[in-house]
Short mmCIF file of C-alpha atoms in Angstrom, two decimals:
data_model
loop_
_atom_site.label_atom_id
_atom_site.label_comp_id
_atom_site.label_asym_id
_atom_site.label_seq_id
_atom_site.Cartn_x
_atom_site.Cartn_y
_atom_site.Cartn_z
CA UNK A 1 -0.80 -0.21 0.30
CA UNK A 2 1.48 3.10 -1.27
CA UNK A 3 1.78 5.55 2.19
CA UNK A 4 -1.11 8.57 2.67
CA UNK A 5 1.12 11.31 1.78
CA UNK A 6 0.50 14.72 1.97
CA UNK A 7 -1.67 16.70 -0.42
CA UNK A 8 -1.72 20.22 -0.79
CA UNK A 9 -5.45 20.96 -0.67
CA UNK A 10 -6.57 23.74 -3.72
CA UNK A 11 -7.75 27.04 -2.32
CA UNK A 12 -12.00 27.18 -2.18
CA UNK A 13 -13.33 29.60 -2.74
CA UNK A 14 -14.81 31.66 0.09
CA UNK A 15 -18.00 30.38 2.95
CA UNK A 16 -21.34 31.55 1.43
CA UNK A 17 -22.69 33.41 4.66
CA UNK A 18 -19.22 34.43 6.81
CA UNK A 19 -21.49 34.49 9.07
CA UNK A 20 -21.70 29.99 9.25
CA UNK A 21 -18.28 29.41 8.73
CA UNK A 22 -18.75 28.18 12.35
CA UNK A 23 -22.39 26.72 12.12
CA UNK A 24 -23.99 24.00 13.53
CA UNK A 25 -23.14 20.93 12.12
CA UNK A 26 -25.41 18.22 13.25
CA UNK A 27 -24.95 15.18 10.02
CA UNK A 28 -26.91 13.16 9.35
CA UNK A 29 -27.57 8.71 7.20
CA UNK A 30 -24.70 6.15 7.69
CA UNK A 31 -22.39 4.50 5.84
CA UNK A 32 -20.75 4.10 2.81
CA UNK A 33 -22.20 4.00 -1.18
CA UNK A 34 -23.37 5.91 -3.12
CA UNK A 35 -26.50 8.46 -3.08
CA UNK A 36 -30.41 8.58 -3.75
CA UNK A 37 -29.99 11.04 -7.53
CA UNK A 38 -33.53 12.82 -8.53
CA UNK A 39 -34.57 13.06 -12.31
CA UNK A 40 -37.37 14.87 -13.60
CA UNK A 41 -40.38 14.78 -15.66
CA UNK A 42 -42.43 16.87 -17.77
CA UNK A 43 -45.77 17.36 -16.57
CA UNK A 44 -44.26 18.50 -13.38
CA UNK A 45 -45.44 22.53 -12.26
CA UNK A 46 -42.80 25.60 -12.85
CA UNK A 47 -40.38 26.17 -10.07
CA UNK A 48 -41.71 27.79 -7.22
CA UNK A 49 -39.81 30.22 -4.57
CA UNK A 50 -37.71 28.92 -1.58
CA UNK A 51 -39.36 28.83 1.25
CA UNK A 52 -36.84 30.76 4.70
CA UNK A 53 -35.16 27.36 5.21
CA UNK A 54 -35.26 24.09 7.67
CA UNK A 55 -33.56 25.41 10.66
CA UNK A 56 -30.64 23.32 12.83
CA UNK A 57 -33.47 21.90 15.25
CA UNK A 58 -34.47 20.49 12.53
CA UNK A 59 -31.88 18.61 11.23
CA UNK A 60 -31.27 16.97 14.22
CA UNK A 61 -34.71 15.65 14.52
CA UNK A 62 -34.54 14.30 11.34
CA UNK A 63 -32.04 11.77 12.88
CA UNK A 64 -33.11 11.28 15.92
CA UNK A 65 -34.65 8.02 14.98
CA UNK A 66 -32.10 6.81 12.10
CA UNK A 67 -29.81 4.40 13.02
CA UNK A 68 -26.75 4.27 10.69
CA UNK A 69 -26.05 0.53 11.31
CA UNK A 70 -29.13 0.41 9.78
CA UNK A 71 -28.45 2.91 7.24
CA UNK A 72 -25.67 1.35 6.08
CA UNK A 73 -26.60 -2.87 5.29
CA UNK A 74 -30.08 -0.61 3.24
CA UNK A 75 -27.22 0.96 1.05
CA UNK A 76 -25.23 -2.21 0.96
CA UNK A 77 -28.24 -4.62 0.09
CA UNK A 78 -29.41 -1.69 -3.04
CA UNK A 79 -26.10 -2.38 -3.78
CA UNK A 80 -27.71 -5.88 -5.57
CA UNK A 81 -30.75 -4.49 -4.73
CA UNK A 82 -32.53 -4.05 -8.52
CA UNK A 83 -33.06 -0.73 -11.18
CA UNK A 84 -35.54 1.76 -10.28
CA UNK A 85 -36.77 4.49 -11.85
CA UNK A 86 -35.88 8.16 -10.58
CA UNK A 87 -37.18 10.17 -7.69
CA UNK A 88 -39.37 12.06 -7.97
CA UNK A 89 -39.89 11.96 -12.34
CA UNK A 90 -43.12 13.78 -11.66
CA UNK A 91 -41.91 16.85 -10.11
CA UNK A 92 -40.81 18.74 -13.13
CA UNK A 93 -41.34 19.95 -16.35
CA UNK A 94 -38.40 19.40 -18.93
CA UNK A 95 -38.58 23.62 -20.17
CA UNK A 96 -39.16 23.62 -16.31
CA UNK A 97 -35.81 22.37 -15.33
CA UNK A 98 -33.88 23.27 -17.88
CA UNK A 99 -34.87 27.02 -17.19
CA UNK A 100 -33.84 25.56 -12.82
CA UNK A 101 -30.97 27.57 -11.34
CA UNK A 102 -28.08 25.01 -11.31
CA UNK A 103 -24.29 26.10 -9.68
CA UNK A 104 -22.09 27.69 -11.61
CA UNK A 105 -18.46 26.36 -11.88
CA UNK A 106 -15.97 28.03 -9.94
CA UNK A 107 -12.97 27.00 -12.27
CA UNK A 108 -13.13 26.83 -16.13
CA UNK A 109 -11.82 23.48 -17.05
CA UNK A 110 -11.67 20.80 -20.45
CA UNK A 111 -10.93 18.00 -20.60
CA UNK A 112 -12.85 14.75 -19.10
CA UNK A 113 -14.50 14.64 -15.62
CA UNK A 114 -12.54 12.20 -13.33
CA UNK A 115 -13.35 8.98 -13.16
CA UNK A 116 -17.17 8.26 -11.13
CA UNK A 117 -15.29 7.79 -7.37
CA UNK A 118 -15.53 3.80 -5.68
CA UNK A 119 -17.05 3.19 -2.78
CA UNK A 120 -15.05 3.96 0.96
CA UNK A 121 -16.81 4.08 3.35
CA UNK A 122 -16.27 5.41 6.90
CA UNK A 123 -14.39 3.23 8.79
CA UNK A 124 -12.21 5.96 11.42
CA UNK A 125 -13.50 8.05 13.71
CA UNK A 126 -12.91 11.81 12.97
CA UNK A 127 -15.98 14.30 12.67
CA UNK A 128 -14.38 17.18 10.60
CA UNK A 129 -16.09 19.56 8.58
CA UNK A 130 -13.63 19.12 5.02
CA UNK A 131 -12.32 21.51 2.80
CA UNK A 132 -14.20 20.40 -0.12
CA UNK A 133 -17.38 19.60 1.78
CA UNK A 134 -17.18 23.18 2.78
CA UNK A 135 -17.74 23.92 -0.54
CA UNK A 136 -20.11 21.37 -1.60
CA UNK A 137 -22.78 23.14 1.05
CA UNK A 138 -21.90 26.64 0.05
CA UNK A 139 -21.86 25.35 -3.65
CA UNK A 140 -25.94 24.42 -2.73
CA UNK A 141 -26.32 28.15 -0.59
CA UNK A 142 -24.37 30.26 -2.78
CA UNK A 143 -27.09 27.72 -5.59
CA UNK A 144 -30.84 27.54 -3.76
CA UNK A 145 -30.11 29.79 -0.40
CA UNK A 146 -29.23 29.38 2.54
CA UNK A 147 -29.85 25.78 4.08
CA UNK A 148 -28.96 23.96 8.12
CA UNK A 149 -28.35 21.29 7.56
CA UNK A 150 -25.41 19.20 8.16
CA UNK A 151 -21.40 17.78 7.82
CA UNK A 152 -20.69 15.96 11.34
CA UNK A 153 -21.74 14.20 13.81
CA UNK A 154 -20.89 12.72 16.59
CA UNK A 155 -19.10 8.65 16.61
CA UNK A 156 -21.46 6.63 18.65
CA UNK A 157 -24.50 6.01 15.67
CA UNK A 158 -22.49 3.26 13.57
CA UNK A 159 -21.03 4.11 10.16
CA UNK A 160 -21.61 7.30 8.34
CA UNK A 161 -19.65 9.62 6.16
CA UNK A 162 -20.96 12.11 8.81
CA UNK A 163 -18.45 10.64 11.35
CA UNK A 164 -15.07 11.87 8.68
CA UNK A 165 -16.51 14.44 7.22
CA UNK A 166 -17.17 13.52 4.27
CA UNK A 167 -21.01 13.83 4.06
CA UNK A 168 -23.85 16.74 3.78
CA UNK A 169 -27.30 17.06 4.67
CA UNK A 170 -29.48 19.33 2.71
CA UNK A 171 -32.29 20.09 4.39
CA UNK A 172 -36.20 19.46 2.67
CA UNK A 173 -39.05 18.48 2.52
CA UNK A 174 -40.47 15.84 -0.14
CA UNK A 175 -44.05 17.15 0.73
CA UNK A 176 -42.90 20.71 -0.04
CA UNK A 177 -43.25 21.44 -3.41
CA UNK A 178 -40.34 23.84 -3.65
CA UNK A 179 -38.25 21.67 -1.63
CA UNK A 180 -38.32 18.56 -4.08
CA UNK A 181 -37.71 20.92 -7.23
CA UNK A 182 -34.71 21.78 -5.65
CA UNK A 183 -33.74 18.14 -5.29
CA UNK A 184 -35.47 17.26 -8.46
CA UNK A 185 -32.74 20.48 -9.96
CA UNK A 186 -29.89 19.91 -7.51
CA UNK A 187 -29.54 15.52 -8.51
CA UNK A 188 -30.77 16.53 -12.41
CA UNK A 189 -27.46 18.06 -12.74
CA UNK A 190 -25.69 16.07 -10.13
CA UNK A 191 -26.46 12.90 -12.41
CA UNK A 192 -27.47 14.14 -16.00
CA UNK A 193 -25.66 15.04 -18.59
CA UNK A 194 -23.50 18.19 -18.53
CA UNK A 195 -21.99 20.71 -20.55
CA UNK A 196 -19.97 18.36 -22.28
CA UNK A 197 -22.98 15.54 -22.22
CA UNK A 198 -21.07 13.49 -19.93
CA UNK A 199 -23.77 11.33 -17.87
CA UNK A 200 -22.95 12.65 -14.69
CA UNK A 201 -19.96 14.46 -14.91
CA UNK A 202 -20.05 16.92 -12.36
CA UNK A 203 -20.93 14.37 -9.69
CA UNK A 204 -17.68 12.81 -11.52
CA UNK A 205 -16.00 16.65 -10.80
CA UNK A 206 -17.44 17.34 -7.10
CA UNK A 207 -16.28 13.50 -5.59
CA UNK A 208 -19.81 12.19 -5.22
CA UNK A 209 -19.32 9.06 -3.87
CA UNK A 210 -23.99 8.26 -3.56
CA UNK A 211 -26.83 10.21 -2.80
CA UNK A 212 -29.99 8.96 -1.07
CA UNK A 213 -33.77 10.46 -0.83
CA UNK A 214 -36.79 10.05 -0.31
CA UNK A 215 -36.57 5.86 -0.22
CA UNK A 216 -34.26 5.76 -3.50
CA UNK A 217 -30.20 5.98 -3.91
CA UNK A 218 -28.15 6.43 -6.72
CA UNK A 219 -23.68 5.68 -6.65
CA UNK A 220 -21.63 6.69 -8.90
CA UNK A 221 -19.81 3.13 -8.16
CA UNK A 222 -23.45 1.95 -10.21
CA UNK A 223 -24.55 4.49 -10.99
CA UNK A 224 -28.65 3.70 -11.51
CA UNK A 225 -31.23 4.23 -9.20
CA UNK A 226 -32.04 2.31 -6.48
CA UNK A 227 -34.59 1.43 -3.77
CA UNK A 228 -33.12 1.79 0.05
CA UNK A 229 -34.55 0.64 3.25
CA UNK A 230 -32.93 2.46 5.34
CA UNK A 231 -35.01 3.13 8.46
CA UNK A 232 -35.01 7.05 7.31
CA UNK A 233 -36.48 7.44 4.23
CA UNK A 234 -34.88 10.33 4.15
CA UNK A 235 -37.95 12.50 2.70
CA UNK A 236 -36.67 14.96 4.78
CA UNK A 237 -33.35 16.08 3.29
CA UNK A 238 -31.01 14.56 1.03
CA UNK A 239 -27.63 13.23 1.52
CA UNK A 240 -24.38 13.96 0.07
CA UNK A 241 -21.80 11.26 0.61
CA UNK A 242 -18.28 12.69 -0.21
CA UNK A 243 -15.23 9.91 -2.31
CA UNK A 244 -12.04 11.83 0.08
CA UNK A 245 -10.55 13.72 -2.67
CA UNK A 246 -14.14 14.85 -3.05
CA UNK A 247 -14.25 15.79 1.12
CA UNK A 248 -10.91 17.61 0.32
CA UNK A 249 -11.42 19.93 -2.23
CA UNK A 250 -8.53 18.75 -5.11
CA UNK A 251 -11.13 17.49 -7.78
CA UNK A 252 -11.70 19.68 -10.95
CA UNK A 253 -14.40 20.99 -10.36
CA UNK A 254 -12.77 23.12 -6.99
CA UNK A 255 -9.34 23.22 -8.75
CA UNK A 256 -9.49 23.51 -13.14
CA UNK A 257 -7.51 19.97 -13.62
CA UNK A 258 -8.44 16.31 -13.93
CA UNK A 259 -7.42 14.60 -10.72
CA UNK A 260 -5.46 11.24 -11.28
CA UNK A 261 -6.45 8.03 -9.05
CA UNK A 262 -8.79 7.73 -6.08
CA UNK A 263 -7.37 8.17 -1.70
CA UNK A 264 -8.87 5.28 0.01
CA UNK A 265 -8.35 7.18 3.24
CA UNK A 266 -6.72 5.57 6.48
CA UNK A 267 -7.19 2.35 6.23
CA UNK A 268 -8.05 -0.51 9.62
CA UNK A 269 -4.97 -3.09 9.86
CA UNK A 270 -6.59 -4.99 12.53
CA UNK A 271 -10.23 -6.13 12.99
CA UNK A 272 -11.83 -4.94 15.73
CA UNK A 273 -9.03 -1.55 16.54
CA UNK A 274 -9.91 2.21 16.04
CA UNK A 275 -8.15 3.34 12.58
CA UNK A 276 -5.90 6.38 12.45
CA UNK A 277 -6.86 9.69 11.39
CA UNK A 278 -6.48 10.73 8.17
CA UNK A 279 -3.06 12.00 7.20
CA UNK A 280 -3.87 12.42 3.18
CA UNK A 281 -3.61 11.01 0.28
CA UNK A 282 -3.72 7.48 -0.33
CA UNK A 283 -4.01 5.25 -4.02
CA UNK A 284 -3.66 2.06 -2.84
CA UNK A 285 -6.89 -0.22 -1.62
CA UNK A 286 -7.01 -1.10 1.59
CA UNK A 287 -6.28 -4.88 2.61
CA UNK A 288 -8.86 -6.42 4.84
CA UNK A 289 -8.15 -6.25 8.40
CA UNK A 290 -5.62 -8.96 9.59
CA UNK A 291 -5.39 -10.03 12.91
CA UNK A 292 -3.03 -8.32 15.42
CA UNK A 293 -0.38 -10.22 16.01
CA UNK A 294 0.05 -12.22 19.39
CA UNK A 295 2.08 -10.40 21.72
CA UNK A 296 4.81 -12.29 24.10
CA UNK A 297 3.42 -12.00 27.76
CA UNK A 298 5.90 -10.02 29.57
CA UNK A 299 7.91 -11.36 32.35
CA UNK A 300 7.97 -11.19 35.52
CA UNK A 301 11.13 -9.27 35.87
CA UNK A 302 10.75 -7.60 32.62
CA UNK A 303 7.80 -6.42 34.04
CA UNK A 304 9.61 -5.84 37.88
CA UNK A 305 12.85 -3.43 35.52
CA UNK A 306 9.68 -1.92 33.88
CA UNK A 307 8.23 -1.18 37.51
CA UNK A 308 11.25 0.37 38.81
CA UNK A 309 11.77 2.86 36.06
CA UNK A 310 13.17 0.96 33.96
CA UNK A 311 16.19 2.37 31.69
CA UNK A 312 16.27 5.38 34.29
CA UNK A 313 15.33 4.16 37.06
CA UNK A 314 17.92 2.18 40.16
CA UNK A 315 18.33 -0.57 38.25
CA UNK A 316 19.28 0.92 34.88
CA UNK A 317 20.17 -0.47 32.14
CA UNK A 318 20.86 -4.32 31.18
CA UNK A 319 23.60 -6.13 31.61
CA UNK A 320 22.52 -9.38 30.54
CA UNK A 321 19.27 -11.05 28.37
CA UNK A 322 17.24 -12.58 30.96
CA UNK A 323 18.17 -16.16 32.05
CA UNK A 324 17.16 -19.65 34.23
CA UNK A 325 19.28 -20.63 36.78
CA UNK A 326 20.92 -23.11 37.32
CA UNK A 327 19.57 -26.85 38.25
CA UNK A 328 18.30 -27.45 40.11
CA UNK A 329 17.00 -24.57 41.43
CA UNK A 330 13.50 -23.19 38.74
CA UNK A 331 13.74 -20.42 38.42
CA UNK A 332 14.37 -17.23 35.78
CA UNK A 333 17.11 -14.16 36.78
CA UNK A 334 18.78 -10.87 34.62
CA UNK A 335 21.83 -9.13 35.89
CA UNK A 336 21.77 -5.85 35.42
CA UNK A 337 24.22 -1.94 35.48
CA UNK A 338 22.50 -1.52 39.03
CA UNK A 339 21.68 -5.57 40.72
CA UNK A 340 19.64 -7.42 39.98
CA UNK A 341 15.54 -8.90 39.26
CA UNK A 342 15.23 -12.64 40.18
CA UNK A 343 11.79 -15.08 40.16
CA UNK A 344 11.21 -17.98 40.69
CA UNK A 345 7.09 -20.54 40.50
CA UNK A 346 6.79 -19.13 44.55
CA UNK A 347 8.70 -15.67 44.58
CA UNK A 348 8.35 -12.52 42.82
CA UNK A 349 10.83 -10.93 40.92
CA UNK A 350 12.59 -9.57 43.66
CA UNK A 351 16.06 -6.72 43.65
CA UNK A 352 19.25 -7.84 45.20
CA UNK A 353 21.65 -5.34 45.13
CA UNK A 354 24.61 -3.35 46.52
CA UNK A 355 26.84 -4.98 49.43
CA UNK A 356 23.48 -7.17 49.73
CA UNK A 357 23.99 -8.79 47.25
CA UNK A 358 27.79 -8.95 46.62
CA UNK A 359 27.43 -11.69 50.18
CA UNK A 360 24.47 -13.64 48.35
CA UNK A 361 26.44 -14.30 45.74
CA UNK A 362 29.65 -15.13 47.27
CA UNK A 363 26.71 -17.77 49.12
CA UNK A 364 25.71 -18.70 45.56
CA UNK A 365 23.14 -17.16 44.84
CA UNK A 366 20.05 -19.02 44.69
CA UNK A 367 21.75 -21.99 44.82
CA UNK A 368 23.31 -21.23 48.52
CA UNK A 369 20.68 -21.87 52.24
CA UNK A 370 19.01 -18.24 51.22
CA UNK A 371 17.84 -19.48 48.39
CA UNK A 372 15.66 -16.88 45.98
CA UNK A 373 15.08 -13.11 46.99
CA UNK A 374 11.24 -13.11 48.40
CA UNK A 375 11.09 -8.58 48.73
CA UNK A 376 13.65 -6.11 46.95
CA UNK A 377 15.61 -4.42 49.29
CA UNK A 378 14.55 -2.01 51.12
CA UNK A 379 15.81 0.71 54.05
CA UNK A 380 15.73 -0.34 58.00
CA UNK A 381 13.36 1.95 59.75
CA UNK A 382 16.09 3.51 61.20
CA UNK A 383 17.09 4.25 58.04
CA UNK A 384 21.10 3.47 59.52
CA UNK A 385 20.79 -0.13 56.85
CA UNK A 386 19.46 -1.66 54.06
CA UNK A 387 18.35 -5.32 53.73
CA UNK A 388 17.18 -7.91 51.54
CA UNK A 389 14.22 -11.50 52.74
CA UNK A 390 15.28 -13.97 51.10
CA UNK A 391 13.95 -18.35 51.68
CA UNK A 392 15.95 -19.63 54.10
CA UNK A 393 17.07 -15.95 55.62
CA UNK A 394 17.56 -12.11 55.21
CA UNK A 395 21.01 -10.36 54.88
CA UNK A 396 21.20 -7.17 56.52
CA UNK A 397 23.66 -4.33 55.94
CA UNK A 398 24.82 -1.22 57.20
CA UNK A 399 28.35 0.77 56.86
CA UNK A 400 29.78 0.38 59.34
CA UNK A 401 29.47 -3.44 59.85
CA UNK A 402 29.26 -3.97 56.23
CA UNK A 403 26.48 -7.36 55.20
CA UNK A 404 25.62 -10.19 56.95
CA UNK A 405 23.56 -13.27 56.32
CA UNK A 406 20.72 -14.36 59.88
CA UNK A 407 19.32 -18.02 59.40
CA UNK A 408 17.09 -20.23 61.05
CA UNK A 409 16.51 -20.23 65.05
CA UNK A 410 19.05 -17.25 66.13
CA UNK A 411 16.74 -15.41 62.39
CA UNK A 412 13.94 -16.29 64.43
CA UNK A 413 15.05 -15.39 68.02
CA UNK A 414 16.78 -11.89 66.97
CA UNK A 415 13.42 -11.09 65.26
CA UNK A 416 11.64 -11.72 68.21
CA UNK A 417 13.13 -9.64 70.55
CA UNK A 418 13.12 -6.84 67.43
CA UNK A 419 15.58 -7.18 64.53
CA UNK A 420 17.91 -4.23 64.31
CA UNK A 421 16.29 -2.95 66.73
CA UNK A 422 16.62 -4.75 69.47
CA UNK A 423 19.20 -4.29 72.22
CA UNK A 424 21.28 -6.96 70.31
CA UNK A 425 21.38 -4.72 67.55
CA UNK A 426 22.94 -4.94 63.85
CA UNK A 427 25.05 -8.78 62.46
CA UNK A 428 28.13 -8.05 62.93
CA UNK A 429 29.26 -11.86 61.29
CA UNK A 430 27.46 -14.47 59.40
CA UNK A 431 25.31 -17.28 60.68
CA UNK A 432 28.65 -19.67 62.04
CA UNK A 433 28.73 -23.25 63.19
CA UNK A 434 30.62 -23.92 65.87
CA UNK A 435 33.48 -25.79 66.04
CA UNK A 436 32.85 -28.48 67.05
CA UNK A 437 30.18 -28.37 65.00
CA UNK A 438 27.49 -28.83 67.43
CA UNK A 439 25.38 -25.66 67.19
CA UNK A 440 25.92 -22.66 64.95
CA UNK A 441 25.47 -19.25 65.66
CA UNK A 442 25.62 -14.81 64.92
CA UNK A 443 27.44 -12.35 66.49
CA UNK A 444 26.04 -9.00 66.92
CA UNK A 445 26.35 -5.17 67.43
CA UNK A 446 24.98 -6.04 71.35
CA UNK A 447 26.06 -9.85 71.84
CA UNK A 448 25.36 -13.33 69.88
CA UNK A 449 22.85 -15.98 69.62
CA UNK A 450 24.12 -19.75 69.50
CA UNK A 451 21.24 -22.56 68.35
CA UNK A 452 21.59 -26.59 68.71
CA UNK A 453 18.53 -29.01 67.89
CA UNK A 454 19.05 -29.82 72.08
CA UNK A 455 18.91 -26.17 73.40
CA UNK A 456 17.29 -23.84 70.84
CA UNK A 457 18.06 -20.38 70.68
CA UNK A 458 19.41 -17.95 73.32
CA UNK A 459 21.03 -15.14 73.18
CA UNK A 460 24.08 -14.30 75.48
CA UNK A 461 24.60 -10.42 76.67
CA UNK A 462 26.82 -7.80 78.15
CA UNK A 463 28.74 -9.07 81.10
CA UNK A 464 27.94 -12.45 80.53
CA UNK A 465 28.28 -12.67 77.29
CA UNK A 466 32.50 -11.86 78.22
CA UNK A 467 32.39 -14.12 81.42
CA UNK A 468 31.81 -16.96 78.95
CA UNK A 469 33.86 -15.96 76.28
CA UNK A 470 36.12 -16.54 78.24
CA UNK A 471 35.72 -19.58 79.62
CA UNK A 472 35.80 -20.97 76.23
CA UNK A 473 32.28 -20.46 74.54
CA UNK A 474 30.61 -23.24 74.11
CA UNK A 475 33.42 -25.20 74.33
CA UNK A 476 33.79 -24.80 78.35
CA UNK A 477 32.61 -26.53 80.96
CA UNK A 478 29.35 -24.26 80.38
CA UNK A 479 28.63 -25.17 77.46
CA UNK A 480 25.59 -23.71 74.59
CA UNK A 481 23.57 -21.16 76.23
CA UNK A 482 20.05 -23.25 78.05
CA UNK A 483 17.90 -19.74 78.28
CA UNK A 484 17.23 -15.63 76.92
CA UNK A 485 20.01 -13.25 79.39
CA UNK A 486 16.76 -13.02 82.10
CA UNK A 487 16.17 -10.34 84.52
CA UNK A 488 16.50 -11.71 88.54
CA UNK A 489 16.19 -9.86 91.64
CA UNK A 490 19.71 -8.84 92.19
CA UNK A 491 20.00 -8.12 88.42
CA UNK A 492 20.22 -11.34 85.20
CA UNK A 493 21.00 -15.01 85.01
CA UNK A 494 21.94 -17.19 82.38
CA UNK A 495 21.91 -20.59 82.18
CA UNK A 496 23.55 -23.15 80.49
CA UNK A 497 23.68 -26.73 79.62
CA UNK A 498 26.54 -27.11 83.12
CA UNK A 499 25.40 -24.14 85.01
CA UNK A 500 25.35 -20.99 84.79
CA UNK A 501 26.47 -17.41 84.71
CA UNK A 502 24.85 -14.04 87.15
CA UNK A 503 25.91 -10.58 86.58
CA UNK A 504 25.42 -9.06 89.97
CA UNK A 505 24.47 -5.70 89.42
CA UNK A 506 24.93 -4.15 92.95
CA UNK A 507 28.90 -4.59 93.11
CA UNK A 508 28.82 -4.86 88.80
CA UNK A 509 30.54 -9.05 89.08
CA UNK A 510 29.77 -12.21 86.75
CA UNK A 511 29.61 -15.58 89.76
CA UNK A 512 29.98 -18.27 87.68
CA UNK A 513 27.55 -21.31 89.39
CA UNK A 514 28.48 -24.93 88.00
CA UNK A 515 25.71 -27.25 88.59
#
């Protein structure tokens, strides 16, 4: 398909009445096919004086009951229907018709008129008054008197060229002789022989696509009259739909030069989707709309990266493609300039960065005892550190202590005490196995937590911890702690497998009691 290209619109005649350059435009019939024309016949009365123009409210009322979807169906159905006589055959005698006023050319031209307009239905919602449609309206006003007809309608009425600015409703009453005479004269001038004897020559030079009037429709695509069975019989207005070239004022009636080819307007690329607004002349027929290719679902990692600001966020640009984690851990990851995102079937995509990521990487990433992250890195409430939780524990980091993992029963005890807000503060070591292999410990700013399967997890602090350390930690006679630090009437006490250590506040000394 040839891409639409901007085509200069020629200067058109000024509006017939400057007061009408911003006029009310509610509009008429729907869709896409060429409409009904009036011919004249013998035995009709002479052309009567023009009545007062119809009001804009009358134009709105004319369409209050009309379904544009039904109109389009009627237009399309008429293409296959039998030919009928032209409407209004009893309106004007040939002599009266010959003497009736008709539009005057605005440019001199010679040569053949344009080819009959092809049927191009409205597909885009863009109710803008097009320059050629406005000029056509004003041509009628100059010839037959001001009229309250409309060009545009909203896009909630089904398919109608009013919704892209290519249609005009000329408000006439088929029951009034004067109006019927106007319609007969104008339609015969359009679809009958022009000054050079070319049938429908003026319709071709103006880009008229179809006309509907008094239950009949004439279309440039077949050049004959058909019955029109839409919900509106079009006895209160004549509907004109124009080609895109006609609506844009490019045809020879306005320019004096015959225009080659056809403008097919904007195209629908995918079925059921909106169509772009008109942007320029398109000389290639629109292809049949296809089905939009399925869009691959966005991975949780890509979605999370976007939620964090993409390349402008904390992670910055990607440094690797998204990849699967090594077996047996099932998951996905992607590294970025500012950290990593990890995702697994049982965890959400989570951000790991800085010293916490470095510590986790040193442990073996998701293959370590920590497993996959379960939260993004976050600041601690006191603002002094950061943490990330993992399937198998947590990593806490501060500038003073570095990054350290806390796991299992030790982490549970620390959490119960209040995390870093407790008397223990931040961890200063990773969880470590004791030399005898029976337990594990983590040191903190304010003490330690030791854990074994037999004794559970217990904190040891202050002078009690110092005295226990001097006795050889868990390798001494006291063994592992069996209680947390407890308050007594004289101070504090911690119980161990082999005894107790008491802190006496009055004397500020420790007392060891062996079992």
